[in-house]
Amino acid sequence: LSSGINAEYGGSRDLISTGSRDLISTGSRDLISTGSRGLATFSKDSRRFYKEVDVIKTNEGYQVTLDNKFNVRTPLRNLLVLPTETLANAVAVEWDSQRENIIFAIMPLTTLCFKATDKPIEGEGLVEHMLEFLTTDTVCYRAGPDDEKLQALENSRWNPLTDWFSSHYHVHLAVTTDITLTPQPEQTITSLRKHLLNQHPWTLPAYHHSTTSLKSLVIAMAMLDGGLSAEEAIACSCLETDYQIDRWGEVEWQHTLDKARLSADVAAAVLLVNEIRSLSGNQLQAWS
């Protein structure tokens, strides 16, 4: 699935003359001159070429501009238009925080908004990929009796989560200490599929990104639907890793760096979902 997204989003472009509009290729960044304001299209990391980042309001929504000359476009050349000023300002902060290079790996909110705009994979594809995580969801597989301390820790942290999940979505989760794959009930899968497909199209990339980042559909859905805070979600996701680090130590800086990236990823997802849910009436429908 991820390779499909990369195939859609990757690739460089050649110099193309189009009459009054010249497309200038500068590595992975395309600058299109269109009169008083240009468009900056990005397909992958490139050098920072701008000094100032601003947000402007248009009839369509909010846009991010670079040096007041270029409006940011997505990898598929769609103009990046955002539904709320808060969301636009947060995206602008990511662009302004870049140093010598524009590194999309540390711009999770921008990336989510790109995907929400471009839809490189349709909602049904994202949902089916998320449901695959349910088969091996970390909170459904507990340590066995040979590690009673870890088992007790998992039960104390994860049982309240799985209980909330089952009650909130009216489903049954199969929890096991067996190392072999334990399928979830078909009714559970069907109910969760229906719930996810009913989400706003702009929030689905956030659900998907949270699931892959946290390595758990259960944790991701609970976080985005009010059952967990972002901090609690990260703690649940990293429980086994933290337990092993407490026992054996960690690779210097690596765990701290991984958690910082995870925190940024889930914070971006939570912000996007909350901002979309703050819309109402015609405004919400306009962004569907």
C-alpha positions as protocol buffer text, in pm:
chain_id: "A"
residue {
  index: 1
  type: LEU
  ca { x: 0 y: 0 z: 0 }
}
residue {
  index: 2
  type: SER
  ca { x: 270 y: 248 z: 95 }
}
residue {
  index: 3
  type: SER
  ca { x: 457 y: 175 z: -225 }
}
residue {
  index: 4
  type: GLY
  ca { x: 143 y: 268 z: -417 }
}
residue {
  index: 5
  type: ILE
  ca { x: 133 y: 603 z: -244 }
}
residue {
  index: 6
  type: ASN
  ca { x: 502 y: 661 z: -312 }
}
residue {
  index: 7
  type: ALA
  ca { x: 456 y: 574 z: -677 }
}
residue {
  index: 8
  type: GLU
  ca { x: 182 y: 835 z: -706 }
}
residue {
  index: 9
  type: TYR
  ca { x: 381 y: 1095 z: -516 }
}
residue {
  index: 10
  type: GLY
  ca { x: 730 y: 1037 z: -648 }
}
residue {
  index: 11
  type: GLY
  ca { x: 923 y: 1125 z: -958 }
}
residue {
  index: 12
  type: SER
  ca { x: 1104 y: 1429 z: -1093 }
}
residue {
  index: 13
  type: ARG
  ca { x: 1002 y: 1653 z: -1380 }
}
residue {
  index: 14
  type: ASP
  ca { x: 1177 y: 1808 z: -1677 }
}
residue {
  index: 15
  type: LEU
  ca { x: 1180 y: 2169 z: -1795 }
}
residue {
  index: 16
  type: ILE
  ca { x: 860 y: 2227 z: -1989 }
}
residue {
  index: 17
  type: SER
  ca { x: 766 y: 2543 z: -2175 }
}
residue {
  index: 18
  type: THR
  ca { x: 390 y: 2603 z: -2184 }
}
residue {
  index: 19
  type: GLY
  ca { x: 354 y: 2934 z: -2360 }
}
residue {
  index: 20
  type: SER
  ca { x: 282 y: 3196 z: -2097 }
}
residue {
  index: 21
  type: ARG
  ca { x: 362 y: 2957 z: -1812 }
}
residue {
  index: 22
  type: ASP
  ca { x: 708 y: 2806 z: -1768 }
}
residue {
  index: 23
  type: LEU
  ca { x: 756 y: 2503 z: -1548 }
}
residue {
  index: 24
  type: ILE
  ca { x: 1099 y: 2517 z: -1387 }
}
residue {
  index: 25
  type: SER
  ca { x: 1228 y: 2192 z: -1244 }
}
residue {
  index: 26
  type: THR
  ca { x: 1463 y: 2230 z: -949 }
}
residue {
  index: 27
  type: GLY
  ca { x: 1520 y: 1874 z: -834 }
}
residue {
  index: 28
  type: SER
  ca { x: 1198 y: 1760 z: -670 }
}
residue {
  index: 29
  type: ARG
  ca { x: 1047 y: 2109 z: -646 }
}
residue {
  index: 30
  type: ASP
  ca { x: 850 y: 2263 z: -933 }
}
residue {
  index: 31
  type: LEU
  ca { x: 796 y: 2638 z: -947 }
}
residue {
  index: 32
  type: ILE
  ca { x: 531 y: 2761 z: -1186 }
}
residue {
  index: 33
  type: SER
  ca { x: 524 y: 3127 z: -1273 }
}
residue {
  index: 34
  type: THR
  ca { x: 163 y: 3243 z: -1305 }
}
residue {
  index: 35
  type: GLY
  ca { x: 174 y: 3620 z: -1303 }
}
residue {
  index: 36
  type: SER
  ca { x: 195 y: 3785 z: -960 }
}
residue {
  index: 37
  type: ARG
  ca { x: 189 y: 3461 z: -765 }
}
residue {
  index: 38
  type: GLY
  ca { x: 345 y: 3123 z: -839 }
}
residue {
  index: 39
  type: LEU
  ca { x: 279 y: 2771 z: -725 }
}
residue {
  index: 40
  type: ALA
  ca { x: 523 y: 2547 z: -539 }
}
residue {
  index: 41
  type: THR
  ca { x: 466 y: 2177 z: -603 }
}
residue {
  index: 42
  type: PHE
  ca { x: 660 y: 1917 z: -406 }
}
residue {
  index: 43
  type: SER
  ca { x: 700 y: 1547 z: -477 }
}
residue {
  index: 44
  type: LYS
  ca { x: 978 y: 1470 z: -229 }
}
residue {
  index: 45
  type: ASP
  ca { x: 1239 y: 1633 z: -8 }
}
residue {
  index: 46
  type: SER
  ca { x: 1425 y: 1935 z: -150 }
}
residue {
  index: 47
  type: ARG
  ca { x: 1631 y: 2231 z: -36 }
}
residue {
  index: 48
  type: ARG
  ca { x: 1454 y: 2516 z: 137 }
}
residue {
  index: 49
  type: PHE
  ca { x: 1434 y: 2806 z: -108 }
}
residue {
  index: 50
  type: TYR
  ca { x: 1205 y: 3046 z: 81 }
}
residue {
  index: 51
  type: LYS
  ca { x: 1247 y: 3277 z: 380 }
}
residue {
  index: 52
  type: GLU
  ca { x: 893 y: 3361 z: 489 }
}
residue {
  index: 53
  type: VAL
  ca { x: 580 y: 3151 z: 535 }
}
residue {
  index: 54
  type: ASP
  ca { x: 234 y: 3308 z: 555 }
}
residue {
  index: 55
  type: VAL
  ca { x: -131 y: 3207 z: 559 }
}
residue {
  index: 56
  type: ILE
  ca { x: -389 y: 3381 z: 340 }
}
residue {
  index: 57
  type: LYS
  ca { x: -767 y: 3352 z: 339 }
}
residue {
  index: 58
  type: THR
  ca { x: -943 y: 3301 z: 6 }
}
residue {
  index: 59
  type: ASN
  ca { x: -1301 y: 3228 z: -96 }
}
residue {
  index: 60
  type: GLU
  ca { x: -1216 y: 2858 z: -98 }
}
residue {
  index: 61
  type: GLY
  ca { x: -1041 y: 2842 z: 239 }
}
residue {
  index: 62
  type: TYR
  ca { x: -694 y: 2904 z: 379 }
}
residue {
  index: 63
  type: GLN
  ca { x: -371 y: 2868 z: 182 }
}
residue {
  index: 64
  type: VAL
  ca { x: -3 y: 2858 z: 278 }
}
residue {
  index: 65
  type: THR
  ca { x: 228 y: 3089 z: 85 }
}
residue {
  index: 66
  type: LEU
  ca { x: 605 y: 3097 z: 61 }
}
residue {
  index: 67
  type: ASP
  ca { x: 773 y: 3441 z: 38 }
}
residue {
  index: 68
  type: ASN
  ca { x: 430 y: 3572 z: -66 }
}
residue {
  index: 69
  type: LYS
  ca { x: 513 y: 3442 z: -414 }
}
residue {
  index: 70
  type: PHE
  ca { x: 424 y: 3074 z: -416 }
}
residue {
  index: 71
  type: ASN
  ca { x: 110 y: 2894 z: -303 }
}
residue {
  index: 72
  type: VAL
  ca { x: 189 y: 2544 z: -184 }
}
residue {
  index: 73
  type: ARG
  ca { x: 53 y: 2267 z: -403 }
}
residue {
  index: 74
  type: THR
  ca { x: 36 y: 1894 z: -335 }
}
residue {
  index: 75
  type: PRO
  ca { x: 246 y: 1627 z: -509 }
}
residue {
  index: 76
  type: LEU
  ca { x: -41 y: 1575 z: -756 }
}
residue {
  index: 77
  type: ARG
  ca { x: -46 y: 1952 z: -829 }
}
residue {
  index: 78
  type: ASN
  ca { x: -367 y: 2027 z: -643 }
}
residue {
  index: 79
  type: LEU
  ca { x: -368 y: 2361 z: -467 }
}
residue {
  index: 80
  type: LEU
  ca { x: -339 y: 2301 z: -92 }
}
residue {
  index: 81
  type: VAL
  ca { x: -651 y: 2465 z: 52 }
}
residue {
  index: 82
  type: LEU
  ca { x: -728 y: 2411 z: 421 }
}
residue {
  index: 83
  type: PRO
  ca { x: -1067 y: 2436 z: 589 }
}
residue {
  index: 84
  type: THR
  ca { x: -969 y: 2620 z: 910 }
}
residue {
  index: 85
  type: GLU
  ca { x: -725 y: 2891 z: 1004 }
}
residue {
  index: 86
  type: THR
  ca { x: -589 y: 2680 z: 1292 }
}
residue {
  index: 87
  type: LEU
  ca { x: -505 y: 2398 z: 1055 }
}
residue {
  index: 88
  type: ALA
  ca { x: -343 y: 2635 z: 806 }
}
residue {
  index: 89
  type: ASN
  ca { x: -134 y: 2800 z: 1077 }
}
residue {
  index: 90
  type: ALA
  ca { x: -16 y: 2461 z: 1202 }
}
residue {
  index: 91
  type: VAL
  ca { x: 85 y: 2357 z: 849 }
}
residue {
  index: 92
  type: ALA
  ca { x: 265 y: 2690 z: 807 }
}
residue {
  index: 93
  type: VAL
  ca { x: 460 y: 2627 z: 1128 }
}
residue {
  index: 94
  type: GLU
  ca { x: 588 y: 2299 z: 981 }
}
residue {
  index: 95
  type: TRP
  ca { x: 708 y: 2478 z: 668 }
}
residue {
  index: 96
  type: ASP
  ca { x: 867 y: 2757 z: 870 }
}
residue {
  index: 97
  type: SER
  ca { x: 1048 y: 2510 z: 1097 }
}
residue {
  index: 98
  type: GLN
  ca { x: 1241 y: 2353 z: 808 }
}
residue {
  index: 99
  type: ARG
  ca { x: 1612 y: 2438 z: 801 }
}
residue {
  index: 100
  type: GLU
  ca { x: 1836 y: 2389 z: 498 }
}
residue {
  index: 101
  type: ASN
  ca { x: 1618 y: 2112 z: 356 }
}
residue {
  index: 102
  type: ILE
  ca { x: 1244 y: 2050 z: 337 }
}
residue {
  index: 103
  type: ILE
  ca { x: 1204 y: 1708 z: 500 }
}
residue {
  index: 104
  type: PHE
  ca { x: 852 y: 1570 z: 475 }
}
residue {
  index: 105
  type: ALA
  ca { x: 926 y: 1296 z: 727 }
}
residue {
  index: 106
  type: ILE
  ca { x: 916 y: 1565 z: 996 }
}
residue {
  index: 107
  type: MET
  ca { x: 610 y: 1740 z: 847 }
}
residue {
  index: 108
  type: PRO
  ca { x: 333 y: 1496 z: 939 }
}
residue {
  index: 109
  type: LEU
  ca { x: 46 y: 1745 z: 926 }
}
residue {
  index: 110
  type: THR
  ca { x: 146 y: 1872 z: 583 }
}
residue {
  index: 111
  type: THR
  ca { x: 169 y: 1514 z: 460 }
}
residue {
  index: 112
  type: LEU
  ca { x: -175 y: 1428 z: 598 }
}
residue {
  index: 113
  type: CYS
  ca { x: -328 y: 1736 z: 434 }
}
residue {
  index: 114
  type: PHE
  ca { x: -159 y: 1645 z: 106 }
}
residue {
  index: 115
  type: LYS
  ca { x: -314 y: 1298 z: 122 }
}
residue {
  index: 116
  type: ALA
  ca { x: -654 y: 1433 z: 224 }
}
residue {
  index: 117
  type: THR
  ca { x: -644 y: 1660 z: -82 }
}
residue {
  index: 118
  type: ASP
  ca { x: -494 y: 1422 z: -338 }
}
residue {
  index: 119
  type: LYS
  ca { x: -656 y: 1098 z: -217 }
}
residue {
  index: 120
  type: PRO
  ca { x: -382 y: 879 z: -372 }
}
residue {
  index: 121
  type: ILE
  ca { x: -574 y: 585 z: -227 }
}
residue {
  index: 122
  type: GLU
  ca { x: -951 y: 597 z: -195 }
}
residue {
  index: 123
  type: GLY
  ca { x: -1123 y: 566 z: 141 }
}
residue {
  index: 124
  type: GLU
  ca { x: -1218 y: 201 z: 93 }
}
residue {
  index: 125
  type: GLY
  ca { x: -853 y: 110 z: 37 }
}
residue {
  index: 126
  type: LEU
  ca { x: -742 y: 292 z: 351 }
}
residue {
  index: 127
  type: VAL
  ca { x: -1011 y: 123 z: 558 }
}
residue {
  index: 128
  type: GLU
  ca { x: -926 y: -226 z: 435 }
}
residue {
  index: 129
  type: HIS
  ca { x: -558 y: -168 z: 510 }
}
residue {
  index: 130
  type: MET
  ca { x: -644 y: -50 z: 862 }
}
residue {
  index: 131
  type: LEU
  ca { x: -861 y: -357 z: 923 }
}
residue {
  index: 132
  type: GLU
  ca { x: -563 y: -578 z: 841 }
}
residue {
  index: 133
  type: PHE
  ca { x: -396 y: -445 z: 1159 }
}
residue {
  index: 134
  type: LEU
  ca { x: -681 y: -590 z: 1365 }
}
residue {
  index: 135
  type: THR
  ca { x: -558 y: -943 z: 1293 }
}
residue {
  index: 136
  type: THR
  ca { x: -230 y: -879 z: 1474 }
}
residue {
  index: 137
  type: ASP
  ca { x: -332 y: -585 z: 1694 }
}
residue {
  index: 138
  type: THR
  ca { x: -82 y: -554 z: 1976 }
}
residue {
  index: 139
  type: VAL
  ca { x: -343 y: -506 z: 2251 }
}
residue {
  index: 140
  type: CYS
  ca { x: -513 y: -834 z: 2157 }
}
residue {
  index: 141
  type: TYR
  ca { x: -198 y: -1043 z: 2205 }
}
residue {
  index: 142
  type: ARG
  ca { x: -81 y: -1069 z: 2565 }
}
residue {
  index: 143
  type: ALA
  ca { x: 225 y: -1222 z: 2725 }
}
residue {
  index: 144
  type: GLY
  ca { x: 188 y: -1579 z: 2844 }
}
residue {
  index: 145
  type: PRO
  ca { x: 235 y: -1724 z: 3194 }
}
residue {
  index: 146
  type: ASP
  ca { x: 610 y: -1749 z: 3140 }
}
residue {
  index: 147
  type: ASP
  ca { x: 629 y: -1369 z: 3185 }
}
residue {
  index: 148
  type: GLU
  ca { x: 378 y: -1295 z: 3456 }
}
residue {
  index: 149
  type: LYS
  ca { x: 510 y: -944 z: 3523 }
}
residue {
  index: 150
  type: LEU
  ca { x: 459 y: -833 z: 3162 }
}
residue {
  index: 151
  type: GLN
  ca { x: 123 y: -1007 z: 3145 }
}
residue {
  index: 152
  type: ALA
  ca { x: 4 y: -825 z: 3457 }
}
residue {
  index: 153
  type: LEU
  ca { x: 125 y: -492 z: 3316 }
}
residue {
  index: 154
  type: GLU
  ca { x: -49 y: -550 z: 2983 }
}
residue {
  index: 155
  type: ASN
  ca { x: -374 y: -650 z: 3154 }
}
residue {
  index: 156
  type: SER
  ca { x: -370 y: -344 z: 3380 }
}
residue {
  index: 157
  type: ARG
  ca { x: -302 y: -103 z: 3091 }
}
residue {
  index: 158
  type: TRP
  ca { x: -485 y: -269 z: 2804 }
}
residue {
  index: 159
  type: ASN
  ca { x: -795 y: -420 z: 2966 }
}
residue {
  index: 160
  type: PRO
  ca { x: -955 y: -79 z: 3029 }
}
residue {
  index: 161
  type: LEU
  ca { x: -884 y: 9 z: 2666 }
}
residue {
  index: 162
  type: THR
  ca { x: -1032 y: -308 z: 2516 }
}
residue {
  index: 163
  type: ASP
  ca { x: -1332 y: -282 z: 2750 }
}
residue {
  index: 164
  type: TRP
  ca { x: -1394 y: 77 z: 2636 }
}
residue {
  index: 165
  type: PHE
  ca { x: -1348 y: -23 z: 2273 }
}
residue {
  index: 166
  type: SER
  ca { x: -1594 y: -313 z: 2293 }
}
residue {
  index: 167
  type: SER
  ca { x: -1853 y: -99 z: 2469 }
}
residue {
  index: 168
  type: HIS
  ca { x: -1812 y: 208 z: 2249 }
}
residue {
  index: 169
  type: TYR
  ca { x: -1831 y: 28 z: 1914 }
}
residue {
  index: 170
  type: HIS
  ca { x: -2057 y: -257 z: 2032 }
}
residue {
  index: 171
  type: VAL
  ca { x: -1811 y: -523 z: 1920 }
}
residue {
  index: 172
  type: HIS
  ca { x: -1628 y: -819 z: 2071 }
}
residue {
  index: 173
  type: LEU
  ca { x: -1248 y: -829 z: 2064 }
}
residue {
  index: 174
  type: ALA
  ca { x: -1077 y: -1166 z: 2079 }
}
residue {
  index: 175
  type: VAL
  ca { x: -785 y: -1138 z: 2324 }
}
residue {
  index: 176
  type: THR
  ca { x: -533 y: -1421 z: 2354 }
}
residue {
  index: 177
  type: THR
  ca { x: -198 y: -1528 z: 2496 }
}
residue {
  index: 178
  type: ASP
  ca { x: -148 y: -1764 z: 2202 }
}
residue {
  index: 179
  type: ILE
  ca { x: 135 y: -1677 z: 1962 }
}
residue {
  index: 180
  type: THR
  ca { x: -63 y: -1802 z: 1662 }
}
residue {
  index: 181
  type: LEU
  ca { x: -296 y: -1567 z: 1476 }
}
residue {
  index: 182
  type: THR
  ca { x: -638 y: -1538 z: 1636 }
}
residue {
  index: 183
  type: PRO
  ca { x: -901 y: -1402 z: 1393 }
}
residue {
  index: 184
  type: GLN
  ca { x: -1144 y: -1138 z: 1511 }
}
residue {
  index: 185
  type: PRO
  ca { x: -1518 y: -1208 z: 1477 }
}
residue {
  index: 186
  type: GLU
  ca { x: -1656 y: -1121 z: 1136 }
}
residue {
  index: 187
  type: GLN
  ca { x: -1926 y: -909 z: 1300 }
}
residue {
  index: 188
  type: THR
  ca { x: -1654 y: -702 z: 1468 }
}
residue {
  index: 189
  type: ILE
  ca { x: -1476 y: -643 z: 1138 }
}
residue {
  index: 190
  type: THR
  ca { x: -1802 y: -552 z: 964 }
}
residue {
  index: 191
  type: SER
  ca { x: -1901 y: -304 z: 1236 }
}
residue {
  index: 192
  type: LEU
  ca { x: -1560 y: -134 z: 1240 }
}
residue {
  index: 193
  type: ARG
  ca { x: -1554 y: -116 z: 861 }
}
residue {
  index: 194
  type: LYS
  ca { x: -1892 y: 60 z: 864 }
}
residue {
  index: 195
  type: HIS
  ca { x: -1776 y: 303 z: 1132 }
}
residue {
  index: 196
  type: LEU
  ca { x: -1457 y: 393 z: 947 }
}
residue {
  index: 197
  type: LEU
  ca { x: -1629 y: 434 z: 610 }
}
residue {
  index: 198
  type: ASN
  ca { x: -1869 y: 679 z: 775 }
}
residue {
  index: 199
  type: GLN
  ca { x: -1584 y: 910 z: 876 }
}
residue {
  index: 200
  type: HIS
  ca { x: -1527 y: 1237 z: 693 }
}
residue {
  index: 201
  type: PRO
  ca { x: -1295 y: 1186 z: 391 }
}
residue {
  index: 202
  type: TRP
  ca { x: -1043 y: 1433 z: 532 }
}
residue {
  index: 203
  type: THR
  ca { x: -1012 y: 1239 z: 857 }
}
residue {
  index: 204
  type: LEU
  ca { x: -949 y: 896 z: 703 }
}
residue {
  index: 205
  type: PRO
  ca { x: -580 y: 965 z: 630 }
}
residue {
  index: 206
  type: ALA
  ca { x: -544 y: 1061 z: 998 }
}
residue {
  index: 207
  type: TYR
  ca { x: -703 y: 733 z: 1109 }
}
residue {
  index: 208
  type: HIS
  ca { x: -480 y: 542 z: 872 }
}
residue {
  index: 209
  type: HIS
  ca { x: -163 y: 727 z: 971 }
}
residue {
  index: 210
  type: SER
  ca { x: -239 y: 680 z: 1341 }
}
residue {
  index: 211
  type: THR
  ca { x: -298 y: 308 z: 1290 }
}
residue {
  index: 212
  type: THR
  ca { x: 31 y: 254 z: 1109 }
}
residue {
  index: 213
  type: SER
  ca { x: 224 y: 478 z: 1350 }
}
residue {
  index: 214
  type: LEU
  ca { x: 82 y: 323 z: 1667 }
}
residue {
  index: 215
  type: LYS
  ca { x: 78 y: -25 z: 1506 }
}
residue {
  index: 216
  type: SER
  ca { x: -272 y: -76 z: 1641 }
}
residue {
  index: 217
  type: LEU
  ca { x: -616 y: -5 z: 1500 }
}
residue {
  index: 218
  type: VAL
  ca { x: -767 y: -38 z: 1848 }
}
residue {
  index: 219
  type: ILE
  ca { x: -539 y: 226 z: 1999 }
}
residue {
  index: 220
  type: ALA
  ca { x: -573 y: 461 z: 1700 }
}
residue {
  index: 221
  type: MET
  ca { x: -953 y: 452 z: 1693 }
}
residue {
  index: 222
  type: ALA
  ca { x: -977 y: 495 z: 2069 }
}
residue {
  index: 223
  type: MET
  ca { x: -746 y: 797 z: 2053 }
}
residue {
  index: 224
  type: LEU
  ca { x: -935 y: 967 z: 1771 }
}
residue {
  index: 225
  type: ASP
  ca { x: -1281 y: 882 z: 1904 }
}
residue {
  index: 226
  type: GLY
  ca { x: -1237 y: 998 z: 2262 }
}
residue {
  index: 227
  type: GLY
  ca { x: -1127 y: 690 z: 2453 }
}
residue {
  index: 228
  type: LEU
  ca { x: -761 y: 784 z: 2498 }
}
residue {
  index: 229
  type: SER
  ca { x: -549 y: 1097 z: 2501 }
}
residue {
  index: 230
  type: ALA
  ca { x: -254 y: 1111 z: 2262 }
}
residue {
  index: 231
  type: GLU
  ca { x: -16 y: 1055 z: 2554 }
}
residue {
  index: 232
  type: GLU
  ca { x: -214 y: 751 z: 2671 }
}
residue {
  index: 233
  type: ALA
  ca { x: -222 y: 612 z: 2318 }
}
residue {
  index: 234
  type: ILE
  ca { x: 156 y: 638 z: 2289 }
}
residue {
  index: 235
  type: ALA
  ca { x: 202 y: 474 z: 2629 }
}
residue {
  index: 236
  type: CYS
  ca { x: -25 y: 184 z: 2526 }
}
residue {
  index: 237
  type: SER
  ca { x: 154 y: 142 z: 2194 }
}
residue {
  index: 238
  type: CYS
  ca { x: 502 y: 149 z: 2350 }
}
residue {
  index: 239
  type: LEU
  ca { x: 421 y: -61 z: 2657 }
}
residue {
  index: 240
  type: GLU
  ca { x: 613 y: -372 z: 2556 }
}
residue {
  index: 241
  type: THR
  ca { x: 908 y: -173 z: 2422 }
}
residue {
  index: 242
  type: ASP
  ca { x: 927 y: 30 z: 2742 }
}
residue {
  index: 243
  type: TYR
  ca { x: 909 y: -289 z: 2947 }
}
residue {
  index: 244
  type: GLN
  ca { x: 1204 y: -440 z: 2759 }
}
residue {
  index: 245
  type: ILE
  ca { x: 1403 y: -117 z: 2790 }
}
residue {
  index: 246
  type: ASP
  ca { x: 1346 y: -117 z: 3166 }
}
residue {
  index: 247
  type: ARG
  ca { x: 1490 y: -467 z: 3175 }
}
residue {
  index: 248
  type: TRP
  ca { x: 1774 y: -447 z: 2923 }
}
residue {
  index: 249
  type: GLY
  ca { x: 1841 y: -79 z: 2856 }
}
residue {
  index: 250
  type: GLU
  ca { x: 1810 y: 110 z: 2529 }
}
residue {
  index: 251
  type: VAL
  ca { x: 2018 y: 217 z: 2232 }
}
residue {
  index: 252
  type: GLU
  ca { x: 2134 y: 568 z: 2321 }
}
residue {
  index: 253
  type: TRP
  ca { x: 1895 y: 837 z: 2189 }
}
residue {
  index: 254
  type: GLN
  ca { x: 1711 y: 597 z: 1957 }
}
residue {
  index: 255
  type: HIS
  ca { x: 1408 y: 534 z: 2177 }
}
residue {
  index: 256
  type: THR
  ca { x: 1377 y: 904 z: 2262 }
}
residue {
  index: 257
  type: LEU
  ca { x: 1391 y: 995 z: 1894 }
}
residue {
  index: 258
  type: ASP
  ca { x: 1135 y: 729 z: 1800 }
}
residue {
  index: 259
  type: LYS
  ca { x: 893 y: 855 z: 2065 }
}
residue {
  index: 260
  type: ALA
  ca { x: 938 y: 1215 z: 1956 }
}
residue {
  index: 261
  type: ARG
  ca { x: 849 y: 1120 z: 1598 }
}
residue {
  index: 262
  type: LEU
  ca { x: 553 y: 915 z: 1717 }
}
residue {
  index: 263
  type: SER
  ca { x: 432 y: 1206 z: 1930 }
}
residue {
  index: 264
  type: ALA
  ca { x: 447 y: 1440 z: 1630 }
}
residue {
  index: 265
  type: ASP
  ca { x: 264 y: 1189 z: 1409 }
}
residue {
  index: 266
  type: VAL
  ca { x: -27 y: 1133 z: 1648 }
}
residue {
  index: 267
  type: ALA
  ca { x: -51 y: 1502 z: 1739 }
}
residue {
  index: 268
  type: ALA
  ca { x: -91 y: 1586 z: 1370 }
}
residue {
  index: 269
  type: ALA
  ca { x: -363 y: 1324 z: 1330 }
}
residue {
  index: 270
  type: VAL
  ca { x: -553 y: 1444 z: 1638 }
}
residue {
  index: 271
  type: LEU
  ca { x: -537 y: 1807 z: 1525 }
}
residue {
  index: 272
  type: LEU
  ca { x: -664 y: 1726 z: 1175 }
}
residue {
  index: 273
  type: VAL
  ca { x: -955 y: 1519 z: 1306 }
}
residue {
  index: 274
  type: ASN
  ca { x: -1052 y: 1777 z: 1567 }
}
residue {
  index: 275
  type: GLU
  ca { x: -1044 y: 2063 z: 1317 }
}
residue {
  index: 276
  type: ILE
  ca { x: -1261 y: 1876 z: 1067 }
}
residue {
  index: 277
  type: ARG
  ca { x: -1507 y: 1791 z: 1344 }
}
residue {
  index: 278
  type: SER
  ca { x: -1522 y: 2159 z: 1439 }
}
residue {
  index: 279
  type: LEU
  ca { x: -1688 y: 2232 z: 1103 }
}
residue {
  index: 280
  type: SER
  ca { x: -2065 y: 2229 z: 1080 }
}
residue {
  index: 281
  type: GLY
  ca { x: -2349 y: 2246 z: 832 }
}
residue {
  index: 282
  type: ASN
  ca { x: -2269 y: 2365 z: 482 }
}
residue {
  index: 283
  type: GLN
  ca { x: -1903 y: 2417 z: 571 }
}
residue {
  index: 284
  type: LEU
  ca { x: -1863 y: 2051 z: 667 }
}
residue {
  index: 285
  type: GLN
  ca { x: -2042 y: 1936 z: 353 }
}
residue {
  index: 286
  type: ALA
  ca { x: -1824 y: 2158 z: 135 }
}
residue {
  index: 287
  type: TRP
  ca { x: -1514 y: 1970 z: 250 }
}
residue {
  index: 288
  type: SER
  ca { x: -1661 y: 1622 z: 197 }
}
